[in-house]
mmCIF file of N, CA, C and O in Angstrom:
data_model
loop_
_atom_site.group_PDB
_atom_site.id
_atom_site.type_symbol
_atom_site.label_atom_id
_atom_site.label_comp_id
_atom_site.label_asym_id
_atom_site.label_seq_id
_atom_site.Cartn_x
_atom_site.Cartn_y
_atom_site.Cartn_z
ATOM 1 N N MET A 1 -0.225 4.358 -27.343
ATOM 2 C CA MET A 1 -0.885 3.316 -26.590
ATOM 3 C C MET A 1 -0.012 2.846 -25.426
ATOM 4 O O MET A 1 -0.522 2.559 -24.358
ATOM 5 N N LYS A 2 1.294 2.789 -25.663
ATOM 6 C CA LYS A 2 2.208 2.385 -24.606
ATOM 7 C C LYS A 2 2.210 3.400 -23.464
ATOM 8 O O LYS A 2 2.257 3.022 -22.295
ATOM 9 N N LEU A 3 2.120 4.669 -23.825
ATOM 10 C CA LEU A 3 2.088 5.721 -22.805
ATOM 11 C C LEU A 3 0.825 5.591 -21.943
ATOM 12 O O LEU A 3 0.881 5.706 -20.722
ATOM 13 N N PHE A 4 -0.293 5.334 -22.582
ATOM 14 C CA PHE A 4 -1.549 5.153 -21.856
ATOM 15 C C PHE A 4 -1.457 3.967 -20.905
ATOM 16 O O PHE A 4 -1.894 4.039 -19.754
ATOM 17 N N SER A 5 -0.887 2.868 -21.352
ATOM 18 C CA SER A 5 -0.730 1.681 -20.502
ATOM 19 C C SER A 5 0.163 1.974 -19.304
ATOM 20 O O SER A 5 -0.124 1.539 -18.188
ATOM 21 N N CYS A 6 1.223 2.712 -19.533
ATOM 22 C CA CYS A 6 2.122 3.074 -18.427
ATOM 23 C C CYS A 6 1.424 3.982 -17.420
ATOM 24 O O CYS A 6 1.594 3.822 -16.211
ATOM 25 N N LEU A 7 0.638 4.932 -17.912
ATOM 26 C CA LEU A 7 -0.089 5.824 -17.010
ATOM 27 C C LEU A 7 -1.128 5.068 -16.186
ATOM 28 O O LEU A 7 -1.308 5.338 -14.996
ATOM 29 N N MET A 8 -1.812 4.145 -16.813
ATOM 30 C CA MET A 8 -2.799 3.344 -16.081
ATOM 31 C C MET A 8 -2.128 2.473 -15.024
ATOM 32 O O MET A 8 -2.635 2.335 -13.913
ATOM 33 N N ALA A 9 -0.993 1.898 -15.347
ATOM 34 C CA ALA A 9 -0.255 1.084 -14.384
ATOM 35 C C ALA A 9 0.202 1.944 -13.207
ATOM 36 O O ALA A 9 0.118 1.522 -12.045
ATOM 37 N N LEU A 10 0.654 3.154 -13.494
ATOM 38 C CA LEU A 10 1.078 4.069 -12.439
ATOM 39 C C LEU A 10 -0.105 4.462 -11.550
ATOM 40 O O LEU A 10 0.006 4.491 -10.324
ATOM 41 N N LEU A 11 -1.246 4.730 -12.167
ATOM 42 C CA LEU A 11 -2.440 5.085 -11.407
ATOM 43 C C LEU A 11 -2.878 3.934 -10.495
ATOM 44 O O LEU A 11 -3.182 4.143 -9.316
ATOM 45 N N LEU A 12 -2.897 2.729 -11.015
ATOM 46 C CA LEU A 12 -3.260 1.567 -10.203
ATOM 47 C C LEU A 12 -2.282 1.357 -9.054
ATOM 48 O O LEU A 12 -2.677 1.028 -7.937
ATOM 49 N N PHE A 13 -1.003 1.573 -9.320
ATOM 50 C CA PHE A 13 0.003 1.447 -8.271
ATOM 51 C C PHE A 13 -0.238 2.475 -7.171
ATOM 52 O O PHE A 13 -0.197 2.159 -5.983
ATOM 53 N N LEU A 14 -0.530 3.713 -7.545
ATOM 54 C CA LEU A 14 -0.763 4.761 -6.554
ATOM 55 C C LEU A 14 -2.011 4.476 -5.723
ATOM 56 O O LEU A 14 -2.036 4.735 -4.521
ATOM 57 N N LEU A 15 -3.054 3.958 -6.349
ATOM 58 C CA LEU A 15 -4.279 3.643 -5.613
ATOM 59 C C LEU A 15 -4.045 2.551 -4.575
ATOM 60 O O LEU A 15 -4.671 2.544 -3.528
ATOM 61 N N GLN A 16 -3.122 1.657 -4.855
ATOM 62 C CA GLN A 16 -2.813 0.593 -3.909
ATOM 63 C C GLN A 16 -1.811 1.059 -2.860
ATOM 64 O O GLN A 16 -1.847 0.614 -1.721
ATOM 65 N N ALA A 17 -0.926 1.969 -3.234
ATOM 66 C CA ALA A 17 0.158 2.385 -2.346
ATOM 67 C C ALA A 17 -0.278 3.414 -1.311
ATOM 68 O O ALA A 17 0.216 3.426 -0.191
ATOM 69 N N VAL A 18 -1.201 4.299 -1.671
ATOM 70 C CA VAL A 18 -1.608 5.364 -0.761
ATOM 71 C C VAL A 18 -2.832 4.896 0.025
ATOM 72 O O VAL A 18 -3.902 4.707 -0.546
ATOM 73 N N PRO A 19 -2.700 4.715 1.347
ATOM 74 C CA PRO A 19 -3.830 4.235 2.132
ATOM 75 C C PRO A 19 -4.957 5.253 2.174
ATOM 76 O O PRO A 19 -4.747 6.437 2.353
ATOM 77 N N GLY A 20 -6.170 4.776 2.005
ATOM 78 C CA GLY A 20 -7.337 5.624 2.089
ATOM 79 C C GLY A 20 -7.688 6.389 0.837
ATOM 80 O O GLY A 20 -8.731 7.003 0.760
ATOM 81 N N LEU A 21 -6.826 6.374 -0.169
ATOM 82 C CA LEU A 21 -7.074 7.155 -1.372
ATOM 83 C C LEU A 21 -8.258 6.618 -2.159
ATOM 84 O O LEU A 21 -9.022 7.376 -2.730
ATOM 85 N N SER A 22 -8.439 5.319 -2.149
ATOM 86 C CA SER A 22 -9.507 4.733 -2.955
ATOM 87 C C SER A 22 -10.772 4.422 -2.154
ATOM 88 O O SER A 22 -11.715 3.890 -2.691
ATOM 89 N N LEU A 23 -10.803 4.759 -0.870
ATOM 90 C CA LEU A 23 -11.977 4.468 -0.050
ATOM 91 C C LEU A 23 -13.068 5.506 -0.293
ATOM 92 O O LEU A 23 -12.783 6.686 -0.475
ATOM 93 N N PRO A 24 -14.329 5.084 -0.262
ATOM 94 C CA PRO A 24 -15.434 6.045 -0.411
ATOM 95 C C PRO A 24 -15.464 7.044 0.741
ATOM 96 O O PRO A 24 -14.973 6.765 1.841
ATOM 97 N N ARG A 25 -16.057 8.194 0.495
ATOM 98 C CA ARG A 25 -16.095 9.275 1.479
ATOM 99 C C ARG A 25 -16.788 8.849 2.776
ATOM 100 O O ARG A 25 -16.314 9.155 3.867
ATOM 101 N N ASP A 26 -17.913 8.132 2.661
ATOM 102 C CA ASP A 26 -18.620 7.743 3.884
ATOM 103 C C ASP A 26 -17.817 6.741 4.713
ATOM 104 O O ASP A 26 -17.863 6.751 5.939
ATOM 105 N N THR A 27 -17.020 5.911 4.041
ATOM 106 C CA THR A 27 -16.164 4.966 4.763
ATOM 107 C C THR A 27 -15.059 5.717 5.497
ATOM 108 O O THR A 27 -14.769 5.429 6.662
ATOM 109 N N LEU A 28 -14.449 6.691 4.846
ATOM 110 C CA LEU A 28 -13.410 7.491 5.491
ATOM 111 C C LEU A 28 -13.983 8.242 6.696
ATOM 112 O O LEU A 28 -13.334 8.359 7.734
ATOM 113 N N HIS A 29 -15.202 8.735 6.558
ATOM 114 C CA HIS A 29 -15.872 9.434 7.656
ATOM 115 C C HIS A 29 -16.061 8.483 8.843
ATOM 116 O O HIS A 29 -15.787 8.850 9.993
ATOM 117 N N CYS A 30 -16.505 7.281 8.570
ATOM 118 C CA CYS A 30 -16.715 6.277 9.619
ATOM 119 C C CYS A 30 -15.396 5.939 10.311
ATOM 120 O O CYS A 30 -15.317 5.927 11.538
ATOM 121 N N LEU A 31 -14.374 5.673 9.539
ATOM 122 C CA LEU A 31 -13.078 5.317 10.106
ATOM 123 C C LEU A 31 -12.470 6.478 10.886
ATOM 124 O O LEU A 31 -11.769 6.272 11.873
ATOM 125 N N GLY A 32 -12.758 7.709 10.455
ATOM 126 C CA GLY A 32 -12.267 8.887 11.166
ATOM 127 C C GLY A 32 -12.831 8.993 12.573
ATOM 128 O O GLY A 32 -12.218 9.586 13.460
ATOM 129 N N TYR A 33 -13.994 8.419 12.799
ATOM 130 C CA TYR A 33 -14.608 8.401 14.124
ATOM 131 C C TYR A 33 -14.388 7.057 14.821
ATOM 132 O O TYR A 33 -15.130 6.706 15.737
ATOM 133 N N HIS A 34 -13.409 6.304 14.387
ATOM 134 C CA HIS A 34 -13.058 5.011 14.979
ATOM 135 C C HIS A 34 -14.217 4.022 14.881
ATOM 136 O O HIS A 34 -14.416 3.213 15.785
ATOM 137 N N GLY A 35 -14.967 4.115 13.792
ATOM 138 C CA GLY A 35 -16.088 3.208 13.567
ATOM 139 C C GLY A 35 -15.667 1.971 12.798
ATOM 140 O O GLY A 35 -14.537 1.871 12.302
ATOM 141 N N TYR A 36 -16.584 1.039 12.704
ATOM 142 C CA TYR A 36 -16.370 -0.217 11.981
ATOM 143 C C TYR A 36 -17.489 -0.378 10.961
ATOM 144 O O TYR A 36 -18.639 -0.040 11.225
ATOM 145 N N CYS A 37 -17.167 -0.898 9.795
ATOM 146 C CA CYS A 37 -18.157 -1.112 8.742
ATOM 147 C C CYS A 37 -18.660 -2.552 8.793
ATOM 148 O O CYS A 37 -17.871 -3.490 8.711
ATOM 149 N N PHE A 38 -19.974 -2.712 8.952
ATOM 150 C CA PHE A 38 -20.586 -4.028 9.017
ATOM 151 C C PHE A 38 -21.507 -4.222 7.814
ATOM 152 O O PHE A 38 -22.151 -3.284 7.355
ATOM 153 N N HIS A 39 -21.597 -5.461 7.328
ATOM 154 C CA HIS A 39 -22.446 -5.774 6.181
ATOM 155 C C HIS A 39 -23.930 -5.686 6.522
ATOM 156 O O HIS A 39 -24.737 -5.331 5.692
ATOM 157 N N SER A 40 -24.283 -6.009 7.743
ATOM 158 C CA SER A 40 -25.702 -6.013 8.116
ATOM 159 C C SER A 40 -26.197 -4.585 8.315
ATOM 160 O O SER A 40 -25.422 -3.667 8.534
ATOM 161 N N LYS A 41 -27.518 -4.414 8.240
ATOM 162 C CA LYS A 41 -28.120 -3.097 8.431
ATOM 163 C C LYS A 41 -28.201 -2.711 9.901
ATOM 164 O O LYS A 41 -28.373 -1.556 10.231
ATOM 165 N N SER A 42 -28.091 -3.685 10.807
ATOM 166 C CA SER A 42 -28.109 -3.375 12.233
ATOM 167 C C SER A 42 -26.739 -3.687 12.831
ATOM 168 O O SER A 42 -26.021 -4.558 12.351
ATOM 169 N N CYS A 43 -26.417 -2.975 13.875
ATOM 170 C CA CYS A 43 -25.116 -3.151 14.526
ATOM 171 C C CYS A 43 -25.208 -4.237 15.599
ATOM 172 O O CYS A 43 -26.262 -4.424 16.201
ATOM 173 N N PRO A 44 -24.096 -4.925 15.868
ATOM 174 C CA PRO A 44 -24.089 -5.929 16.932
ATOM 175 C C PRO A 44 -24.235 -5.269 18.312
ATOM 176 O O PRO A 44 -24.160 -4.057 18.439
ATOM 177 N N GLU A 45 -24.431 -6.084 19.336
ATOM 178 C CA GLU A 45 -24.551 -5.562 20.695
ATOM 179 C C GLU A 45 -23.321 -4.744 21.060
ATOM 180 O O GLU A 45 -22.223 -5.038 20.616
ATOM 181 N N SER A 46 -23.518 -3.754 21.865
ATOM 182 C CA SER A 46 -22.517 -2.792 22.342
ATOM 183 C C SER A 46 -22.040 -1.841 21.242
ATOM 184 O O SER A 46 -21.105 -1.091 21.442
ATOM 185 N N PHE A 47 -22.697 -1.842 20.082
ATOM 186 C CA PHE A 47 -22.395 -0.900 19.008
ATOM 187 C C PHE A 47 -23.657 -0.111 18.668
ATOM 188 O O PHE A 47 -24.767 -0.602 18.831
ATOM 189 N N VAL A 48 -23.485 1.127 18.194
ATOM 190 C CA VAL A 48 -24.607 1.927 17.719
ATOM 191 C C VAL A 48 -24.330 2.355 16.282
ATOM 192 O O VAL A 48 -23.187 2.554 15.889
ATOM 193 N N ALA A 49 -25.396 2.473 15.502
ATOM 194 C CA ALA A 49 -25.265 2.907 14.108
ATOM 195 C C ALA A 49 -24.863 4.377 14.078
ATOM 196 O O ALA A 49 -25.382 5.200 14.836
ATOM 197 N N PHE A 50 -23.939 4.711 13.183
ATOM 198 C CA PHE A 50 -23.416 6.072 13.096
ATOM 199 C C PHE A 50 -23.326 6.531 11.652
ATOM 200 O O PHE A 50 -22.581 7.425 11.327
ATOM 201 N N GLY A 51 -24.035 5.901 10.750
ATOM 202 C CA GLY A 51 -23.975 6.289 9.345
ATOM 203 C C GLY A 51 -23.788 5.084 8.452
ATOM 204 O O GLY A 51 -24.178 3.974 8.788
ATOM 205 N N THR A 52 -23.172 5.333 7.304
ATOM 206 C CA THR A 52 -22.992 4.272 6.314
ATOM 207 C C THR A 52 -21.524 4.126 5.933
ATOM 208 O O THR A 52 -20.691 4.964 6.275
ATOM 209 N N CYS A 53 -21.243 3.064 5.191
ATOM 210 C CA CYS A 53 -19.920 2.792 4.636
ATOM 211 C C CYS A 53 -20.102 2.252 3.215
ATOM 212 O O CYS A 53 -21.189 1.803 2.858
ATOM 213 N N SER A 54 -19.035 2.249 2.464
ATOM 214 C CA SER A 54 -19.008 1.657 1.128
ATOM 215 C C SER A 54 -20.164 2.132 0.251
ATOM 216 O O SER A 54 -20.916 1.343 -0.303
ATOM 217 N N ARG A 55 -20.276 3.448 0.167
ATOM 218 C CA ARG A 55 -21.318 4.085 -0.647
ATOM 219 C C ARG A 55 -22.711 3.604 -0.260
ATOM 220 O O ARG A 55 -23.495 3.165 -1.076
ATOM 221 N N ARG A 56 -22.987 3.643 1.029
ATOM 222 C CA ARG A 56 -24.280 3.282 1.617
ATOM 223 C C ARG A 56 -24.641 1.801 1.491
ATOM 224 O O ARG A 56 -25.791 1.432 1.614
ATOM 225 N N GLN A 57 -23.656 0.957 1.268
ATOM 226 C CA GLN A 57 -23.907 -0.480 1.166
ATOM 227 C C GLN A 57 -23.740 -1.182 2.513
ATOM 228 O O GLN A 57 -24.239 -2.278 2.702
ATOM 229 N N LYS A 58 -23.017 -0.566 3.449
ATOM 230 C CA LYS A 58 -22.768 -1.155 4.766
ATOM 231 C C LYS A 58 -23.151 -0.147 5.840
ATOM 232 O O LYS A 58 -23.391 1.023 5.558
ATOM 233 N N THR A 59 -23.170 -0.596 7.072
ATOM 234 C CA THR A 59 -23.512 0.260 8.201
ATOM 235 C C THR A 59 -22.258 0.589 8.999
ATOM 236 O O THR A 59 -21.467 -0.293 9.306
ATOM 237 N N CYS A 60 -22.101 1.861 9.331
ATOM 238 C CA CYS A 60 -21.000 2.296 10.189
ATOM 239 C C CYS A 60 -21.461 2.163 11.631
ATOM 240 O O CYS A 60 -22.497 2.718 12.020
ATOM 241 N N CYS A 61 -20.718 1.416 12.427
ATOM 242 C CA CYS A 61 -21.081 1.189 13.823
ATOM 243 C C CYS A 61 -19.928 1.621 14.723
ATOM 244 O O CYS A 61 -18.769 1.378 14.422
ATOM 245 N N ILE A 62 -20.289 2.252 15.844
ATOM 246 C CA ILE A 62 -19.294 2.699 16.822
ATOM 247 C C ILE A 62 -19.489 1.908 18.102
ATOM 248 O O ILE A 62 -20.616 1.715 18.563
ATOM 249 N N ASP A 63 -18.387 1.490 18.692
ATOM 250 C CA ASP A 63 -18.405 0.713 19.929
ATOM 251 C C ASP A 63 -18.771 1.617 21.103
ATOM 252 O O ASP A 63 -18.071 2.594 21.383
ATOM 253 N N THR A 64 -19.856 1.308 21.782
ATOM 254 C CA THR A 64 -20.304 2.138 22.910
ATOM 255 C C THR A 64 -19.495 1.880 24.176
ATOM 256 O O THR A 64 -19.593 2.653 25.125
ATOM 257 N N THR A 65 -18.701 0.823 24.197
ATOM 258 C CA THR A 65 -17.880 0.556 25.379
ATOM 259 C C THR A 65 -16.554 1.297 25.318
ATOM 260 O O THR A 65 -15.803 1.292 26.277
ATOM 261 N N SER A 66 -16.270 1.953 24.194
ATOM 262 C CA SER A 66 -15.026 2.718 24.076
ATOM 263 C C SER A 66 -15.265 4.152 24.543
ATOM 264 O O SER A 66 -16.350 4.517 24.984
ATOM 265 N N ASN A 67 -14.261 4.989 24.426
ATOM 266 C CA ASN A 67 -14.364 6.397 24.810
ATOM 267 C C ASN A 67 -15.058 7.233 23.741
ATOM 268 O O ASN A 67 -15.211 8.432 23.912
ATOM 269 N N PHE A 68 -15.448 6.652 22.633
ATOM 270 C CA PHE A 68 -16.024 7.379 21.520
ATOM 271 C C PHE A 68 -17.543 7.224 21.521
ATOM 272 O O PHE A 68 -18.092 6.415 20.813
ATOM 273 N N HIS A 69 -18.231 7.954 22.366
ATOM 274 C CA HIS A 69 -19.683 7.903 22.458
ATOM 275 C C HIS A 69 -20.295 8.984 21.577
ATOM 276 O O HIS A 69 -19.750 10.070 21.448
ATOM 277 N N THR A 70 -21.456 8.689 21.023
ATOM 278 C CA THR A 70 -22.141 9.688 20.209
ATOM 279 C C THR A 70 -22.732 10.760 21.117
ATOM 280 O O THR A 70 -22.980 10.530 22.300
ATOM 281 N N CYS A 71 -22.959 11.905 20.555
ATOM 282 C CA CYS A 71 -23.488 13.042 21.302
ATOM 283 C C CYS A 71 -24.849 12.728 21.911
ATOM 284 O O CYS A 71 -25.103 13.032 23.079
ATOM 285 N N GLN A 72 -25.731 12.093 21.142
ATOM 286 C CA GLN A 72 -27.069 11.778 21.635
ATOM 287 C C GLN A 72 -27.017 10.779 22.781
ATOM 288 O O GLN A 72 -27.821 10.851 23.699
ATOM 289 N N ASP A 73 -26.072 9.835 22.740
ATOM 290 C CA ASP A 73 -25.927 8.878 23.837
ATOM 291 C C ASP A 73 -25.547 9.581 25.135
ATOM 292 O O ASP A 73 -25.872 9.110 26.223
ATOM 293 N N GLU A 74 -24.847 10.686 25.024
ATOM 294 C CA GLU A 74 -24.410 11.439 26.189
ATOM 295 C C GLU A 74 -25.436 12.488 26.615
ATOM 296 O O GLU A 74 -25.201 13.263 27.527
ATOM 297 N N GLY A 75 -26.587 12.548 25.919
ATOM 298 C CA GLY A 75 -27.643 13.490 26.282
ATOM 299 C C GLY A 75 -27.490 14.858 25.664
ATOM 300 O O GLY A 75 -28.123 15.814 26.095
ATOM 301 N N GLY A 76 -26.662 14.982 24.643
ATOM 302 C CA GLY A 76 -26.432 16.275 24.020
ATOM 303 C C GLY A 76 -27.125 16.422 22.681
ATOM 304 O O GLY A 76 -27.879 15.542 22.251
ATOM 305 N N HIS A 77 -26.850 17.544 22.029
ATOM 306 C CA HIS A 77 -27.412 17.855 20.721
ATOM 307 C C HIS A 77 -26.277 18.266 19.789
ATOM 308 O O HIS A 77 -25.418 19.050 20.176
ATOM 309 N N CYS A 78 -26.278 17.740 18.569
ATOM 310 C CA CYS A 78 -25.289 18.128 17.567
ATOM 311 C C CYS A 78 -25.751 19.409 16.882
ATOM 312 O O CYS A 78 -26.893 19.488 16.433
ATOM 313 N N VAL A 79 -24.869 20.392 16.844
ATOM 314 C CA VAL A 79 -25.211 21.673 16.226
ATOM 315 C C VAL A 79 -24.103 22.089 15.265
ATOM 316 O O VAL A 79 -22.938 21.733 15.451
ATOM 317 N N PRO A 80 -24.452 22.867 14.212
ATOM 318 C CA PRO A 80 -23.425 23.351 13.288
ATOM 319 C C PRO A 80 -22.507 24.365 13.972
ATOM 320 O O PRO A 80 -22.856 24.925 15.015
ATOM 321 N N PRO A 81 -21.341 24.625 13.385
ATOM 322 C CA PRO A 81 -20.363 25.520 14.021
ATOM 323 C C PRO A 81 -20.866 26.951 14.209
ATOM 324 O O PRO A 81 -20.383 27.655 15.083
ATOM 325 N N ALA A 82 -21.852 27.381 13.424
ATOM 326 C CA ALA A 82 -22.354 28.750 13.539
ATOM 327 C C ALA A 82 -23.140 28.975 14.833
ATOM 328 O O ALA A 82 -23.282 30.106 15.292
ATOM 329 N N ILE A 83 -23.646 27.927 15.441
ATOM 330 C CA ILE A 83 -24.436 28.046 16.673
ATOM 331 C C ILE A 83 -23.507 27.967 17.877
ATOM 332 O O ILE A 83 -22.639 27.104 17.952
ATOM 333 N N GLU A 84 -23.711 28.887 18.815
ATOM 334 C CA GLU A 84 -22.901 28.908 20.030
ATOM 335 C C GLU A 84 -23.505 27.979 21.083
ATOM 336 O O GLU A 84 -24.709 27.983 21.304
ATOM 337 N N CYS A 85 -22.657 27.223 21.739
ATOM 338 C CA CYS A 85 -23.096 26.358 22.837
ATOM 339 C C CYS A 85 -22.973 27.111 24.156
ATOM 340 O O CYS A 85 -21.993 27.811 24.378
ATOM 341 N N LEU A 86 -23.976 26.961 25.016
ATOM 342 C CA LEU A 86 -23.838 27.481 26.371
ATOM 343 C C LEU A 86 -22.900 26.579 27.157
ATOM 344 O O LEU A 86 -22.114 27.036 27.976
ATOM 345 N N GLU A 87 -23.003 25.284 26.874
ATOM 346 C CA GLU A 87 -22.139 24.307 27.532
ATOM 347 C C GLU A 87 -21.828 23.187 26.551
ATOM 348 O O GLU A 87 -22.715 22.487 26.098
ATOM 349 N N GLU A 88 -20.546 23.056 26.189
ATOM 350 C CA GLU A 88 -20.132 21.987 25.281
ATOM 351 C C GLU A 88 -19.862 20.725 26.089
ATOM 352 O O GLU A 88 -19.533 20.795 27.261
ATOM 353 N N GLN A 89 -19.997 19.576 25.449
ATOM 354 C CA GLN A 89 -19.715 18.320 26.136
ATOM 355 C C GLN A 89 -19.062 17.350 25.168
ATOM 356 O O GLN A 89 -19.023 17.580 23.972
ATOM 357 N N GLU A 90 -18.551 16.269 25.709
ATOM 358 C CA GLU A 90 -17.925 15.221 24.910
ATOM 359 C C GLU A 90 -18.991 14.443 24.163
ATOM 360 O O GLU A 90 -20.077 14.210 24.688
ATOM 361 N N GLY A 91 -18.681 14.030 22.951
ATOM 362 C CA GLY A 91 -19.592 13.220 22.160
ATOM 363 C C GLY A 91 -19.349 13.422 20.684
ATOM 364 O O GLY A 91 -18.915 14.489 20.260
ATOM 365 N N LEU A 92 -19.591 12.384 19.906
ATOM 366 C CA LEU A 92 -19.371 12.442 18.465
ATOM 367 C C LEU A 92 -20.634 12.864 17.735
ATOM 368 O O LEU A 92 -21.727 12.426 18.070
ATOM 369 N N CYS A 93 -20.464 13.705 16.734
ATOM 370 C CA CYS A 93 -21.569 14.117 15.867
ATOM 371 C C CYS A 93 -21.325 13.551 14.471
ATOM 372 O O CYS A 93 -20.180 13.429 14.036
ATOM 373 N N PRO A 94 -22.417 13.228 13.740
ATOM 374 C CA PRO A 94 -22.261 12.659 12.407
ATOM 375 C C PRO A 94 -21.517 13.575 11.436
ATOM 376 O O PRO A 94 -20.820 13.107 10.554
ATOM 377 N N HIS A 95 -21.649 14.874 11.611
ATOM 378 C CA HIS A 95 -20.915 15.814 10.764
ATOM 379 C C HIS A 95 -19.644 16.212 11.496
ATOM 380 O O HIS A 95 -19.694 16.676 12.633
ATOM 381 N N ARG A 96 -18.515 16.048 10.843
ATOM 382 C CA ARG A 96 -17.217 16.225 11.490
ATOM 383 C C ARG A 96 -17.055 17.599 12.143
ATOM 384 O O ARG A 96 -16.528 17.724 13.231
ATOM 385 N N LYS A 97 -17.493 18.669 11.506
ATOM 386 C CA LYS A 97 -17.249 20.011 12.045
ATOM 387 C C LYS A 97 -18.299 20.440 13.064
ATOM 388 O O LYS A 97 -18.154 21.467 13.704
ATOM 389 N N TRP A 98 -19.364 19.677 13.223
ATOM 390 C CA TRP A 98 -20.395 20.042 14.198
ATOM 391 C C TRP A 98 -19.883 19.761 15.596
ATOM 392 O O TRP A 98 -18.940 19.005 15.803
ATOM 393 N N LYS A 99 -20.494 20.386 16.573
ATOM 394 C CA LYS A 99 -20.068 20.185 17.953
ATOM 395 C C LYS A 99 -21.239 19.667 18.791
ATOM 396 O O LYS A 99 -22.409 19.830 18.425
ATOM 397 N N CYS A 100 -20.885 19.073 19.895
ATOM 398 C CA CYS A 100 -21.869 18.481 20.791
ATOM 399 C C CYS A 100 -22.109 19.456 21.940
ATOM 400 O O CYS A 100 -21.192 19.832 22.662
ATOM 401 N N CYS A 101 -23.364 19.873 22.092
ATOM 402 C CA CYS A 101 -23.718 20.829 23.133
ATOM 403 C C CYS A 101 -24.649 20.193 24.157
ATOM 404 O O CYS A 101 -25.583 19.482 23.791
ATOM 405 N N ALA A 102 -24.402 20.488 25.424
ATOM 406 C CA ALA A 102 -25.311 20.070 26.483
ATOM 407 C C ALA A 102 -26.514 21.004 26.457
ATOM 408 O O ALA A 102 -27.651 20.568 26.611
ATOM 409 N N GLU A 103 -26.260 22.306 26.261
ATOM 410 C CA GLU A 103 -27.318 23.301 26.169
ATOM 411 C C GLU A 103 -26.986 24.267 25.062
ATOM 412 O O GLU A 103 -25.838 24.658 24.891
ATOM 413 N N VAL A 104 -28.012 24.659 24.312
ATOM 414 C CA VAL A 104 -27.813 25.590 23.194
ATOM 415 C C VAL A 104 -28.288 26.965 23.590
ATOM 416 O O VAL A 104 -29.262 27.156 24.243
#
């Protein structure tokens, strides 16, 4: 029983010590795109919705006044890596490995 208690204490310590280890996947995805997690279902002015946070309990919002614009805001299309772009452009896609294309 003492060994179990020590292991649990070590696990709790590691979860607190390692940043991002205990965050949900959708939250990490949002933060990876420099997004912010809001409690409301709609984003404040100058922000656009970009997914969810906290296991779909919050909304991931990206600041449109920053350099991190979504692909659709820039007039592009998000495509999987298997599709070749005729012309790639700047812009964020909801799926990390997808790319933003001006023309497919």
